[in-house]
Amino acid sequence: MKGMDHMHFEELLRKKKYEDIWEEYCGFLDLSIQEYMHIQYRLLEEQMLNWLVSPLGQSIMQGKNLKNIQDFRYLVPLTTYEDYADILLNRKEEDLPGKPVTWIETTWEAGRHPVKCAPYTQEMLQVFKNNMMACLILAGSETRNDVVLRPHDKALYGVASLPYATGLLPVLVEEELTLDILPPVEQAEKLGFKERNVLGFKMGAKQGIDIFFALSSVAYYVSMAFSSLQSQTSSSSSHSSGKIKPKMAYRLLKGSYQAKKENRSMLPKDVFHMKCFLCAGTDSQMYKPVLEKLWGKRPHEIFAGTEPTCIASENWSRNGMYFFPDACFYEFMPIEEAKHFSKDHTYQPRTYLMDEVIPHEEYELVVTVFKGGAFARYMTKDRYRCIATHDSEDHIQLPRFTYVDRSLDIIDIAGFTRISEKTIEDVIKMSKLDIIEWVALKEYDDFRPYMHLIIEMSESSICQDAVLKKILKEHLQIYFTYFDSDYEDLQTMLGIDPLKITVVRCHTFHLYHQLHNEKLPKMNPSKHHIQDLLALSQAKRGEASCMWFSFRESLCFSTPFCFWH
């Protein structure tokens, strides 16, 4: 796997060496778990040698000496971006374990720390390229050794350009395979995100689309706007999107006829016959079923991030992702351990390796980036659920995962905005609204995500409920937009209303604390907790008091007690 004498992808294609292509890029799926772990250990040992002697590594280790991988896992502390910020934000290349050739950026914490960046070495880019090629090959495959990519395939590219990590794909893949990017990279970089996607889709409607890669939320937005975009395309004489090809003109006419015959709007599947449909983003599991109906092809999910690089992809069955063995060393922290650690940073949580994960368990991913990467035992704040430890049907001996969401202390909406407890506290403080208690959780309207903010106002601020909620929402929207420019994009670009507000009665939170002898977590409390809180708010004053006294009585007489029944 990736160890043979390198031959250019297009040369292998020309010679029809499909099995060689598969072995070089997708061969990791044929590894046993023992072979997989051998690669993990070997690459971690190589990374440790460089990381430990670097000023960055020494600043985190604080004089501790490591002898082996077991020492690494137990003596290197779990890290967050704050541990690296001074060196990375100032781009102190001399302090790093490997020489960077480029820096990749992403959003950190809106309003407080707008940007974080990560260094990429030449070796990291090589691994990134190989793994992205694997993603493309697998996205088009239906079985093993199935390679459908060809030079000059038309690729609609619906993700952010450089300096974001997704911007690496067209640049790196070009070294292996010539793709016709819609719109071309040079043109795309001069356009805003929305304008780039609209133009790309118009070009695709005229030239065809073989490959579509986008955030799931963006893919849905573009799909739903398809009818209006294609009507613009049919009537447009704009030279920016090119002339319409006869084949596409025929498909558009045929698709329009079929849609009218079935008394519905025309859908992308009526026009496009794609080879590869790749999606990414925190809410992909919610969007994938509806995207499959719209395009007639199930999206192929991958995962890539600024810090961990490109790390996971589904296979031809598209029922869960497998982690690439050569990108990072993976540790899996059970969610209960992560919760304990979030409350007490002196606690040392247990982590498990790829050969130790348990089916149906949920984990927070911890990574050490290989090939001169900066991050060691880095908490990605991404949650995964292990589906199975092997797949008998596809003859794969590796664990398979589904992406769940960001960690519970973050609300990520459609891959665009990341809202933390501190962000909400700052927004409330700046708004000067008399909010005395609040909790926030991520919920879905069908499959579209939003933030549900449940608040309690002071008695002096209470007015008619409908008026109060409208005022609060308008007020808070202004400050969320001020703190986080990506927040506004959810409305203007994707048509998502990211905020729902519920106002509970005065003293509801206090009564909840008395009943349960604990405070609710501010971010993403459980659905049962929210159900109890809202039931208290909806109960009449007398009923709420009875609940409290019944609860006390049940404790005094040690009788079984069911809160709502």
Coordinates of C-alpha atoms in Angstrom, one line a residue:
M1 CA 0.0 0.0 0.0
K2 CA 1.5 3.3 -1.2
G3 CA 4.9 1.6 -0.9
M4 CA 5.3 0.6 -4.6
D5 CA 7.5 2.6 -7.0
H6 CA 5.4 5.6 -7.7
M7 CA 3.7 5.9 -11.0
H8 CA 1.5 8.8 -12.0
F9 CA -2.2 8.0 -11.6
E10 CA -3.0 9.0 -15.2
E11 CA -0.3 6.7 -16.5
L12 CA -1.7 3.8 -14.5
L13 CA -5.1 4.7 -16.0
R14 CA -3.8 4.7 -19.5
K15 CA -2.3 1.3 -19.0
K16 CA -5.5 0.1 -17.4
K17 CA -3.7 -1.1 -14.3
Y18 CA -6.8 -0.8 -12.1
E19 CA -5.7 -3.3 -9.6
D20 CA -2.4 -1.4 -9.1
I21 CA -4.4 1.8 -8.7
W22 CA -6.5 0.1 -6.1
E23 CA -3.6 -1.3 -4.2
E24 CA -1.7 2.0 -4.1
Y25 CA -4.5 4.2 -3.0
C26 CA -7.2 2.0 -1.4
G27 CA -5.1 -1.0 -0.3
F28 CA -5.5 0.0 3.4
L29 CA -9.0 -1.6 3.2
D30 CA -7.3 -5.0 2.7
L31 CA -5.2 -4.7 5.9
S32 CA -5.7 -6.9 8.9
I33 CA -6.2 -5.0 12.1
Q34 CA -2.7 -6.3 13.2
E35 CA -1.1 -4.9 10.0
Y36 CA -3.0 -1.6 10.5
M37 CA -1.8 -1.2 14.0
H38 CA 1.8 -2.0 12.9
I39 CA 1.6 1.0 10.6
Q40 CA 0.2 3.1 13.3
Y41 CA 2.9 2.2 15.8
R42 CA 5.7 2.6 13.3
L43 CA 4.6 6.1 12.1
L44 CA 4.1 7.2 15.7
E45 CA 7.6 6.2 16.7
E46 CA 8.9 8.2 13.7
Q47 CA 6.8 11.2 14.7
M48 CA 7.9 11.0 18.4
L49 CA 11.6 11.4 17.5
N50 CA 11.0 14.7 15.8
W51 CA 8.2 16.0 18.0
L52 CA 9.9 15.4 21.4
V53 CA 13.1 17.3 20.5
S54 CA 11.3 20.3 19.0
P55 CA 10.7 23.4 21.1
L56 CA 7.0 22.9 20.6
G57 CA 7.1 19.4 22.0
Q58 CA 9.4 20.4 24.9
S59 CA 7.0 23.2 25.8
I60 CA 4.2 20.7 26.2
M61 CA 6.2 17.9 27.9
Q62 CA 7.9 20.3 30.4
G63 CA 11.0 18.1 31.0
K64 CA 9.3 14.7 30.9
N65 CA 11.2 11.9 29.2
L66 CA 9.6 9.2 27.1
K67 CA 10.9 5.8 26.3
N68 CA 8.1 4.1 24.4
I69 CA 4.6 4.5 23.0
Q70 CA 3.1 3.5 26.3
D71 CA 4.9 6.5 27.9
F72 CA 3.7 8.7 25.1
R73 CA 0.0 7.8 25.8
Y74 CA 0.3 8.3 29.6
L75 CA 2.8 11.1 30.0
V76 CA 1.9 13.4 27.1
P77 CA -1.1 15.4 28.2
L78 CA -4.3 15.7 26.1
T79 CA -3.9 19.0 24.2
T80 CA -6.2 21.7 22.8
Y81 CA -5.4 24.5 20.4
E82 CA -4.6 26.8 23.3
D83 CA -1.5 24.7 24.0
Y84 CA -0.2 25.5 20.5
A85 CA -1.6 29.0 19.9
D86 CA 1.5 31.0 20.8
I87 CA 3.8 29.1 18.4
L88 CA 1.3 28.5 15.6
L89 CA -0.5 31.8 15.4
N90 CA 2.9 33.6 15.3
R91 CA 4.1 31.0 12.8
K92 CA 7.3 30.2 14.6
E93 CA 8.6 27.6 12.1
E94 CA 11.9 27.1 14.0
D95 CA 9.9 25.6 16.9
L96 CA 8.1 23.0 14.9
P97 CA 8.9 19.3 14.5
G98 CA 8.8 19.6 10.7
K99 CA 9.4 22.4 8.2
P100 CA 6.0 23.7 6.9
V101 CA 5.5 24.4 3.2
T102 CA 2.0 25.9 3.7
W103 CA -0.3 27.0 6.4
I104 CA -4.0 26.1 6.5
E105 CA -6.6 28.2 8.4
T106 CA -10.0 27.7 9.8
T107 CA -12.4 29.3 12.2
W108 CA -11.5 29.0 15.9
E109 CA -13.9 30.5 18.3
A110 CA -16.0 33.3 16.8
G111 CA -15.8 36.7 18.5
R112 CA -12.9 35.6 20.8
H113 CA -10.4 33.9 18.5
P114 CA -11.5 34.3 14.9
V115 CA -8.8 32.2 13.2
K116 CA -6.5 29.2 14.0
C117 CA -3.9 27.9 11.6
A118 CA -2.0 24.6 11.2
P119 CA 1.4 23.9 9.5
Y120 CA 1.6 21.3 6.7
T121 CA 4.9 19.7 5.8
Q122 CA 5.7 18.4 2.3
E123 CA 5.3 14.8 3.6
M124 CA 1.9 15.7 5.1
L125 CA 0.7 17.1 1.8
Q126 CA 1.8 13.9 0.1
V127 CA -0.3 11.8 2.5
F128 CA -3.2 14.2 2.1
K129 CA -3.0 13.9 -1.7
N130 CA -2.9 10.1 -1.6
N131 CA -5.8 9.9 0.8
M132 CA -7.9 12.4 -1.2
M133 CA -7.2 10.3 -4.4
A134 CA -8.5 7.3 -2.4
C135 CA -11.6 9.3 -1.5
L136 CA -12.3 10.1 -5.1
I137 CA -11.7 6.5 -6.3
L138 CA -13.9 5.0 -3.6
A139 CA -16.6 7.6 -4.2
G140 CA -17.0 6.3 -7.8
S141 CA -16.6 2.6 -7.0
E142 CA -19.3 0.0 -6.7
T143 CA -16.9 -2.9 -5.9
R144 CA -13.2 -3.5 -5.3
N145 CA -10.9 -2.5 -8.1
D146 CA -13.6 -0.4 -9.6
V147 CA -12.0 2.8 -11.0
V148 CA -14.2 5.2 -12.9
L149 CA -12.2 8.4 -12.8
R150 CA -10.9 9.7 -16.1
P151 CA -8.8 12.8 -17.2
H152 CA -10.9 15.9 -17.7
D153 CA -13.8 14.8 -15.6
K154 CA -16.0 17.8 -14.8
A155 CA -15.8 18.6 -11.1
L156 CA -18.2 20.9 -9.3
Y157 CA -16.3 22.1 -6.3
G158 CA -18.7 23.3 -3.6
V159 CA -16.3 23.8 -0.7
A160 CA -14.0 26.6 0.5
S161 CA -10.8 27.4 -1.3
L162 CA -7.3 28.0 0.2
P163 CA -6.3 28.8 2.9
Y164 CA -9.0 26.3 4.1
A165 CA -8.0 22.6 4.0
T166 CA -10.6 21.8 1.4
G167 CA -8.8 24.2 -1.0
L168 CA -6.0 21.7 -1.1
L169 CA -8.0 19.1 -3.1
P170 CA -7.9 20.7 -6.6
V171 CA -4.3 21.8 -6.1
L172 CA -3.0 18.4 -5.0
V173 CA -5.2 16.2 -7.1
E174 CA -4.0 18.1 -10.2
E175 CA -0.6 16.4 -9.7
E176 CA -2.2 13.0 -10.2
L177 CA -5.3 13.6 -12.4
T178 CA -6.3 16.5 -14.6
L179 CA -9.8 17.6 -13.6
D180 CA -11.9 20.4 -15.1
I181 CA -12.8 22.3 -12.0
L182 CA -16.1 24.3 -12.2
P183 CA -15.4 27.2 -12.0
P184 CA -11.6 27.0 -12.6
V185 CA -9.5 27.5 -9.4
E186 CA -8.0 30.9 -10.6
Q187 CA -11.5 32.2 -11.2
A188 CA -13.1 30.7 -8.1
E189 CA -10.5 32.3 -5.8
K190 CA -11.7 35.8 -6.9
L191 CA -15.4 35.0 -6.1
G192 CA -17.3 34.8 -2.9
F193 CA -18.4 31.4 -1.7
K194 CA -22.1 31.8 -2.8
E195 CA -21.2 33.3 -6.2
R196 CA -18.6 30.5 -6.8
N197 CA -21.2 27.8 -6.2
V198 CA -23.9 29.4 -8.3
L199 CA -21.5 29.9 -11.2
G200 CA -20.1 26.4 -10.9
F201 CA -23.6 24.9 -11.0
K202 CA -24.5 27.0 -14.1
M203 CA -21.3 25.8 -15.8
G204 CA -22.2 22.2 -14.8
A205 CA -25.7 22.5 -16.3
K206 CA -24.1 23.4 -19.6
Q207 CA -21.0 21.1 -19.6
G208 CA -22.1 18.3 -17.3
I209 CA -21.0 17.2 -13.9
D210 CA -19.0 14.0 -13.2
I211 CA -17.8 14.8 -9.7
F212 CA -19.5 16.9 -7.0
F213 CA -17.8 17.6 -3.7
A214 CA -19.5 19.9 -1.2
L215 CA -20.5 20.4 2.4
S216 CA -23.8 18.5 2.7
S217 CA -25.6 21.7 3.7
V218 CA -24.3 23.5 0.6
A219 CA -25.1 20.6 -1.6
Y220 CA -28.7 20.7 -0.3
Y221 CA -29.0 24.4 -0.9
V222 CA -27.7 24.2 -4.5
S223 CA -30.0 21.2 -5.1
M224 CA -33.1 23.0 -3.9
A225 CA -32.2 26.0 -6.1
F226 CA -31.7 23.8 -9.1
S227 CA -35.0 24.7 -10.9
S228 CA -34.3 28.4 -10.8
L229 CA -30.6 28.0 -11.7
Q230 CA -31.3 25.8 -14.7
S231 CA -34.0 28.2 -16.0
Q232 CA -31.4 31.0 -15.7
T233 CA -28.9 28.7 -17.5
S234 CA -31.3 27.9 -20.3
S235 CA -32.1 31.6 -20.9
S236 CA -28.6 33.0 -20.2
S237 CA -26.2 34.1 -22.9
S238 CA -23.5 34.7 -20.3
H239 CA -20.0 33.8 -21.5
S240 CA -18.8 33.2 -17.9
S241 CA -20.5 29.8 -17.8
G242 CA -19.8 28.8 -21.4
K243 CA -21.9 27.4 -24.2
I244 CA -24.3 24.6 -23.5
K245 CA -23.3 21.2 -24.9
P246 CA -25.8 19.4 -27.1
K247 CA -25.8 16.4 -24.7
M248 CA -26.7 18.7 -21.7
A249 CA -29.3 20.5 -23.8
Y250 CA -31.0 17.2 -24.5
R251 CA -30.9 16.2 -20.9
L252 CA -32.4 19.5 -19.8
L253 CA -35.3 19.1 -22.2
K254 CA -35.8 15.5 -21.3
G255 CA -35.7 16.3 -17.6
S256 CA -38.1 19.2 -18.0
Y257 CA -40.5 17.0 -19.9
Q258 CA -40.3 14.2 -17.2
A259 CA -40.9 16.7 -14.4
K260 CA -44.0 18.2 -16.1
K261 CA -45.3 14.8 -16.8
E262 CA -45.0 13.9 -13.1
N263 CA -46.3 17.3 -12.0
R264 CA -43.2 18.2 -10.0
S265 CA -40.2 20.5 -10.1
M266 CA -37.2 19.3 -12.1
L267 CA -34.5 17.6 -9.9
P268 CA -30.8 17.3 -10.4
K269 CA -31.2 13.5 -11.0
D270 CA -33.2 14.3 -14.1
V271 CA -30.2 16.0 -15.7
F272 CA -27.0 14.8 -14.2
H273 CA -25.4 11.3 -14.1
M274 CA -22.5 11.7 -11.8
K275 CA -19.6 9.3 -11.2
C276 CA -18.7 10.7 -7.7
F277 CA -20.8 12.5 -5.2
L278 CA -18.6 13.4 -2.1
C279 CA -20.0 15.2 1.0
A280 CA -18.5 16.3 4.2
G281 CA -19.6 18.3 7.2
T282 CA -21.1 17.9 10.7
D283 CA -24.6 17.2 9.6
S284 CA -24.0 14.9 6.7
Q285 CA -26.0 12.0 8.3
M286 CA -29.1 14.2 8.3
Y287 CA -28.7 15.5 4.7
K288 CA -27.6 12.3 3.0
P289 CA -31.0 10.6 2.6
V290 CA -32.6 13.7 1.0
L291 CA -29.6 14.4 -1.2
E292 CA -29.8 10.8 -2.5
K293 CA -33.4 11.4 -3.5
L294 CA -32.5 14.7 -5.2
W295 CA -29.5 13.4 -7.2
G296 CA -30.3 9.7 -7.6
K297 CA -26.9 8.8 -6.1
R298 CA -26.0 8.2 -2.4
P299 CA -23.4 10.8 -1.2
H300 CA -20.0 9.4 -0.3
E301 CA -19.0 10.8 3.1
I302 CA -15.4 11.7 4.0
F303 CA -13.9 13.5 6.9
A304 CA -11.1 16.1 6.8
G305 CA -10.1 18.8 9.2
T306 CA -7.5 21.6 9.5
E307 CA -5.6 19.9 12.3
P308 CA -6.0 16.2 11.6
T309 CA -5.9 16.5 7.7
C310 CA -7.8 14.0 5.5
I311 CA -8.4 11.1 7.8
A312 CA -11.5 9.0 6.8
S313 CA -13.7 7.8 4.0
E314 CA -16.5 5.4 3.3
N315 CA -16.0 2.5 1.0
W316 CA -18.1 1.4 -2.0
S317 CA -21.0 0.3 0.3
R318 CA -21.2 3.8 1.8
N319 CA -22.4 2.7 5.2
G320 CA -19.6 4.0 7.4
M321 CA -16.1 5.5 7.3
Y322 CA -12.7 3.9 7.7
F323 CA -9.7 5.8 9.0
F324 CA -6.6 6.1 6.9
P325 CA -3.7 4.5 8.8
D326 CA -1.0 6.9 7.6
A327 CA -2.5 10.3 8.5
C328 CA -2.6 10.3 12.3
F329 CA -2.3 8.1 15.3
Y330 CA -5.8 7.6 16.6
E331 CA -7.0 7.4 20.2
F332 CA -10.7 7.1 21.1
M333 CA -12.0 8.6 24.3
P334 CA -15.3 7.3 25.5
I335 CA -17.9 10.0 25.9
E336 CA -18.3 9.5 29.6
E337 CA -14.6 9.9 30.0
A338 CA -14.7 13.1 27.9
K339 CA -17.5 14.5 30.1
H340 CA -15.5 13.7 33.3
F341 CA -12.4 15.4 31.8
S342 CA -14.4 18.5 30.8
K343 CA -15.5 19.0 34.4
D344 CA -12.1 18.1 36.0
H345 CA -8.9 18.7 33.9
T346 CA -6.8 17.0 36.5
Y347 CA -8.5 13.7 35.7
Q348 CA -6.7 11.5 33.2
P349 CA -9.2 10.0 30.9
R350 CA -8.8 6.5 29.4
T351 CA -8.4 6.3 25.7
Y352 CA -8.5 3.2 23.4
L353 CA -6.8 2.4 20.1
M354 CA -8.3 1.2 16.8
D355 CA -8.0 -2.5 17.8
E356 CA -9.8 -1.8 21.2
V357 CA -12.9 0.1 20.1
I358 CA -16.3 -1.5 20.9
P359 CA -19.3 -1.5 18.5
H360 CA -22.1 1.0 19.2
E361 CA -19.9 3.0 21.6
E362 CA -19.5 6.7 21.1
Y363 CA -16.0 8.3 21.3
E364 CA -14.3 11.7 21.1
L365 CA -11.4 11.5 18.7
V366 CA -7.8 12.3 19.8
V367 CA -5.1 12.5 17.2
T368 CA -1.3 12.8 16.8
V369 CA -0.5 14.0 13.3
F370 CA 2.2 12.1 11.5
K371 CA 4.9 13.3 9.1
G372 CA 6.1 16.3 11.0
G373 CA 2.7 17.5 12.2
A374 CA 2.5 19.9 15.1
F375 CA -0.4 18.3 17.1
A376 CA 0.1 15.5 19.6
R377 CA -2.7 13.8 21.6
Y378 CA -4.9 16.6 20.2
M379 CA -8.6 16.6 21.2
T380 CA -10.3 17.2 17.9
K381 CA -13.7 17.8 19.6
D382 CA -15.3 15.4 17.0
R383 CA -17.5 12.5 18.1
Y384 CA -17.7 9.2 16.3
R385 CA -19.7 6.1 16.9
C386 CA -18.2 2.7 16.1
I387 CA -20.6 0.8 13.9
A388 CA -18.7 -2.5 13.8
T389 CA -15.2 -3.8 14.2
H390 CA -15.2 -5.6 10.8
D391 CA -17.4 -6.0 7.8
S392 CA -17.9 -9.6 6.7
E393 CA -19.9 -8.7 3.6
D394 CA -17.2 -6.4 2.2
H395 CA -14.4 -8.6 3.6
I396 CA -12.9 -5.7 5.6
Q397 CA -11.2 -6.4 8.9
L398 CA -11.1 -2.8 10.2
P399 CA -13.5 -0.9 12.5
R400 CA -16.1 1.2 10.7
F401 CA -17.4 4.5 12.1
T402 CA -20.2 7.1 11.6
Y403 CA -19.6 10.7 12.4
V404 CA -21.9 11.9 15.2
D405 CA -21.2 15.6 15.8
R406 CA -18.9 18.1 17.4
S407 CA -18.2 17.6 21.2
L408 CA -21.1 18.5 23.5
D409 CA -19.6 21.9 24.5
I410 CA -19.9 23.1 20.9
I411 CA -22.9 23.7 18.6
D412 CA -21.9 23.4 15.0
I413 CA -24.6 24.3 12.5
A414 CA -24.3 22.9 9.0
G415 CA -20.4 23.1 9.1
F416 CA -20.5 26.9 9.0
T417 CA -20.5 28.2 12.5
R418 CA -19.2 26.9 15.9
I419 CA -20.9 28.3 18.9
S420 CA -19.5 27.8 22.4
E421 CA -20.7 28.6 25.9
K422 CA -18.4 31.6 26.0
T423 CA -19.8 32.9 22.7
I424 CA -23.3 32.8 24.0
E425 CA -22.3 34.4 27.3
D426 CA -20.6 37.2 25.4
V427 CA -23.6 37.8 23.1
I428 CA -26.0 37.9 26.1
K429 CA -23.8 40.3 28.0
M430 CA -23.3 42.6 25.0
S431 CA -27.1 42.6 24.3
K432 CA -27.8 43.9 27.8
L433 CA -31.0 41.7 27.8
D434 CA -32.0 40.7 31.3
I435 CA -31.5 37.0 30.8
I436 CA -30.8 35.3 34.1
E437 CA -30.6 31.6 33.0
W438 CA -30.1 29.8 29.8
V439 CA -29.2 26.5 28.1
A440 CA -28.5 25.9 24.4
L441 CA -28.8 22.7 22.4
K442 CA -28.6 21.7 18.8
E443 CA -31.8 20.4 17.2
Y444 CA -33.2 19.7 13.8
D445 CA -36.2 20.8 11.8
D446 CA -36.6 17.6 9.7
F447 CA -32.9 17.5 8.7
R448 CA -31.9 21.1 8.9
P449 CA -29.9 22.1 12.1
Y450 CA -30.5 25.0 14.3
M451 CA -29.7 26.2 17.8
H452 CA -32.5 26.1 20.4
L453 CA -31.8 28.7 23.1
I454 CA -34.0 28.2 26.2
I455 CA -33.9 31.2 28.5
E456 CA -35.4 32.6 31.6
M457 CA -35.9 36.4 32.0
S458 CA -36.1 38.4 35.1
E459 CA -39.6 39.1 36.3
S460 CA -39.3 42.8 35.5
S461 CA -38.6 42.0 31.9
I462 CA -41.6 39.8 31.2
C463 CA -44.1 40.9 28.6
Q464 CA -46.4 39.1 26.2
D465 CA -44.7 35.8 25.2
A466 CA -45.0 36.2 21.4
V467 CA -43.7 39.8 21.5
L468 CA -40.9 38.9 23.9
K469 CA -39.6 36.0 21.8
K470 CA -39.7 38.2 18.7
I471 CA -37.8 41.0 20.4
L472 CA -35.2 38.5 21.9
K473 CA -34.6 36.8 18.6
E474 CA -34.1 40.0 16.6
H475 CA -31.8 41.3 19.3
L476 CA -29.7 38.2 19.7
Q477 CA -29.4 37.6 15.9
I478 CA -27.7 41.0 15.6
Y479 CA -25.1 40.1 18.2
F480 CA -24.5 36.6 17.0
T481 CA -23.9 38.0 13.5
Y482 CA -21.5 40.6 15.0
F483 CA -19.5 37.9 16.9
D484 CA -19.6 35.4 14.0
S485 CA -19.7 36.4 10.4
D486 CA -20.3 32.7 9.4
Y487 CA -23.5 32.9 11.4
E488 CA -25.0 35.3 8.9
D489 CA -24.0 33.1 6.0
L490 CA -26.4 30.4 7.3
Q491 CA -29.3 32.7 6.5
T492 CA -28.0 34.5 3.4
M493 CA -26.4 31.6 1.7
L494 CA -28.2 28.5 2.9
G495 CA -31.6 29.8 3.9
I496 CA -31.2 28.3 7.4
D497 CA -32.8 30.1 10.3
P498 CA -30.2 29.2 12.9
L499 CA -31.9 30.3 16.1
K500 CA -35.1 29.2 17.9
I501 CA -35.9 30.8 21.3
T502 CA -38.1 29.3 24.1
V503 CA -38.8 31.5 27.1
V504 CA -39.6 29.6 30.3
R505 CA -41.5 30.9 33.3
C506 CA -39.7 32.7 36.1
H507 CA -38.0 30.5 38.7
T508 CA -38.2 27.4 36.4
F509 CA -34.4 26.8 36.5
H510 CA -34.4 27.3 40.2
L511 CA -37.1 24.7 40.7
Y512 CA -35.3 22.3 38.4
H513 CA -32.2 22.7 40.5
Q514 CA -34.1 21.9 43.6
L515 CA -35.8 18.9 42.2
H516 CA -32.7 17.3 40.7
N517 CA -30.1 18.7 43.1
E518 CA -27.9 19.7 40.1
K519 CA -27.6 22.4 37.5
L520 CA -28.2 21.8 33.9
P521 CA -25.2 21.8 31.6
K522 CA -25.2 25.1 29.6
M523 CA -24.5 23.3 26.3
N524 CA -26.4 20.4 24.8
P525 CA -28.1 19.0 28.0
S526 CA -29.8 15.7 27.4
K527 CA -33.3 15.6 25.8
H528 CA -34.7 14.1 29.1
H529 CA -33.3 17.1 31.0
I530 CA -34.9 19.5 28.6
Q531 CA -38.2 17.6 28.7
D532 CA -38.2 17.9 32.5
L533 CA -37.3 21.6 32.3
L534 CA -40.1 22.5 29.8
A535 CA -42.7 20.5 31.7
L536 CA -41.9 22.5 34.9
S537 CA -42.3 25.7 32.9
Q538 CA -45.7 24.6 31.4
A539 CA -47.1 23.4 34.7
K540 CA -49.3 25.8 36.7
R541 CA -47.8 27.2 39.8
G542 CA -49.7 24.9 42.1
E543 CA -48.8 21.8 40.0
A544 CA -45.1 22.8 40.1
S545 CA -45.2 23.2 43.9
C546 CA -46.9 19.8 44.2
M547 CA -44.1 18.3 42.1
W548 CA -41.6 19.7 44.5
F549 CA -43.4 18.6 47.7
S550 CA -44.1 15.2 46.2
F551 CA -40.4 14.9 45.4
R552 CA -39.4 15.8 49.0
E553 CA -42.0 13.4 50.4
S554 CA -40.7 10.6 48.2
L555 CA -37.2 11.1 49.5
C556 CA -38.4 11.2 53.1
F557 CA -40.3 7.9 52.8
S558 CA -37.8 6.2 50.4
T559 CA -40.6 5.2 48.0
P560 CA -40.1 4.7 44.3
F561 CA -40.6 8.0 42.5
C562 CA -41.3 8.7 38.8
F563 CA -41.1 12.4 38.2
W564 CA -43.8 12.8 35.6
H565 CA -46.0 9.9 36.4

